[in-house]
């Protein structure tokens, strides 16, 4: 049995020290693209406002007690 080495192959990480940026139509999450642990390029993950709100709700649900945050309704697929 072989163990996976996270330093090998392609990897996408947040850029340390860079925060998400709000735009007129959503948010940008700055990312690094790495191959075998070496930086290859910078990229930005774009989310619309609706997608960012959905991600926020899903993160709160996953990290919390299984409940959507009070500021956002739970998606229909949640029990």
Coordinates of C-alpha atoms in Angstrom, one line a residue:
X1 CA 0.0 0.0 0.0
X2 CA 1.4 3.4 -0.9
X3 CA 0.7 6.7 0.9
X4 CA -0.2 9.8 -1.1
X5 CA 2.4 12.6 -0.9
X6 CA 0.7 16.0 -0.9
X7 CA 3.9 17.6 -2.1
X8 CA 3.8 15.7 -5.3
X9 CA 1.6 16.5 -8.4
X10 CA -0.7 19.4 -8.9
X11 CA -2.0 21.4 -5.9
X12 CA -4.1 24.5 -5.4
X13 CA -3.7 26.5 -2.2
X14 CA -4.8 29.9 -1.0
X15 CA -2.0 32.5 -1.2
X16 CA -0.7 33.2 2.3
X17 CA -1.4 36.7 3.4
X18 CA -3.8 37.6 0.6
X19 CA -7.5 38.0 1.6
X20 CA -10.6 37.5 -0.5
X21 CA -11.6 40.7 -2.4
X22 CA -15.1 41.9 -2.8
X23 CA -16.0 43.1 -6.4
X24 CA -19.1 44.7 -7.8
X25 CA -20.4 41.3 -8.9
X26 CA -19.0 38.9 -6.3
X27 CA -15.7 37.9 -4.6
X28 CA -12.2 36.8 -5.7
X29 CA -10.2 34.2 -3.8
X30 CA -6.5 34.4 -4.7
X31 CA -4.9 31.0 -5.2
X32 CA -1.5 29.5 -6.0
X33 CA -1.1 26.7 -8.5
X34 CA 1.8 24.4 -7.5
X35 CA 3.4 21.4 -9.1
X36 CA 5.5 19.1 -7.0
X37 CA 5.6 21.9 -4.4
X38 CA 6.9 24.5 -6.8
X39 CA 4.9 27.6 -7.7
X40 CA 3.7 27.6 -11.3
X41 CA 1.1 30.4 -11.4
X42 CA -1.3 32.6 -9.5
X43 CA -5.1 32.4 -10.1
X44 CA -8.3 33.8 -8.8
X45 CA -11.3 31.8 -7.9
X46 CA -14.4 33.9 -8.8
X47 CA -17.7 33.5 -7.0
X48 CA -20.9 35.4 -7.7
X49 CA -22.6 36.9 -4.6
X50 CA -25.1 34.1 -4.6
X51 CA -22.3 31.5 -4.8
X52 CA -20.3 33.2 -2.0
X53 CA -23.4 33.2 0.2
X54 CA -24.0 29.5 -0.6
X55 CA -20.4 28.7 0.2
X56 CA -20.7 30.6 3.5
X57 CA -23.8 28.7 4.5
X58 CA -22.2 25.3 3.6
X59 CA -19.0 26.1 5.5
X60 CA -21.1 27.1 8.6
X61 CA -23.1 24.0 8.3
X62 CA -20.0 21.8 7.9
X63 CA -18.0 23.4 10.7
X64 CA -20.9 24.0 13.1
X65 CA -23.6 21.9 14.6
X66 CA -25.2 20.9 11.3
X67 CA -27.3 24.1 11.1
X68 CA -27.3 26.8 8.5
X69 CA -26.2 30.2 9.8
X70 CA -29.0 32.5 11.0
X71 CA -28.3 35.0 8.3
X72 CA -28.8 32.4 5.5
X73 CA -31.5 29.9 4.9
X74 CA -30.6 26.2 4.6
X75 CA -30.5 24.9 1.0
X76 CA -33.3 22.5 0.1
X77 CA -31.0 19.5 0.0
X78 CA -30.2 19.8 3.8
X79 CA -32.4 17.8 6.1

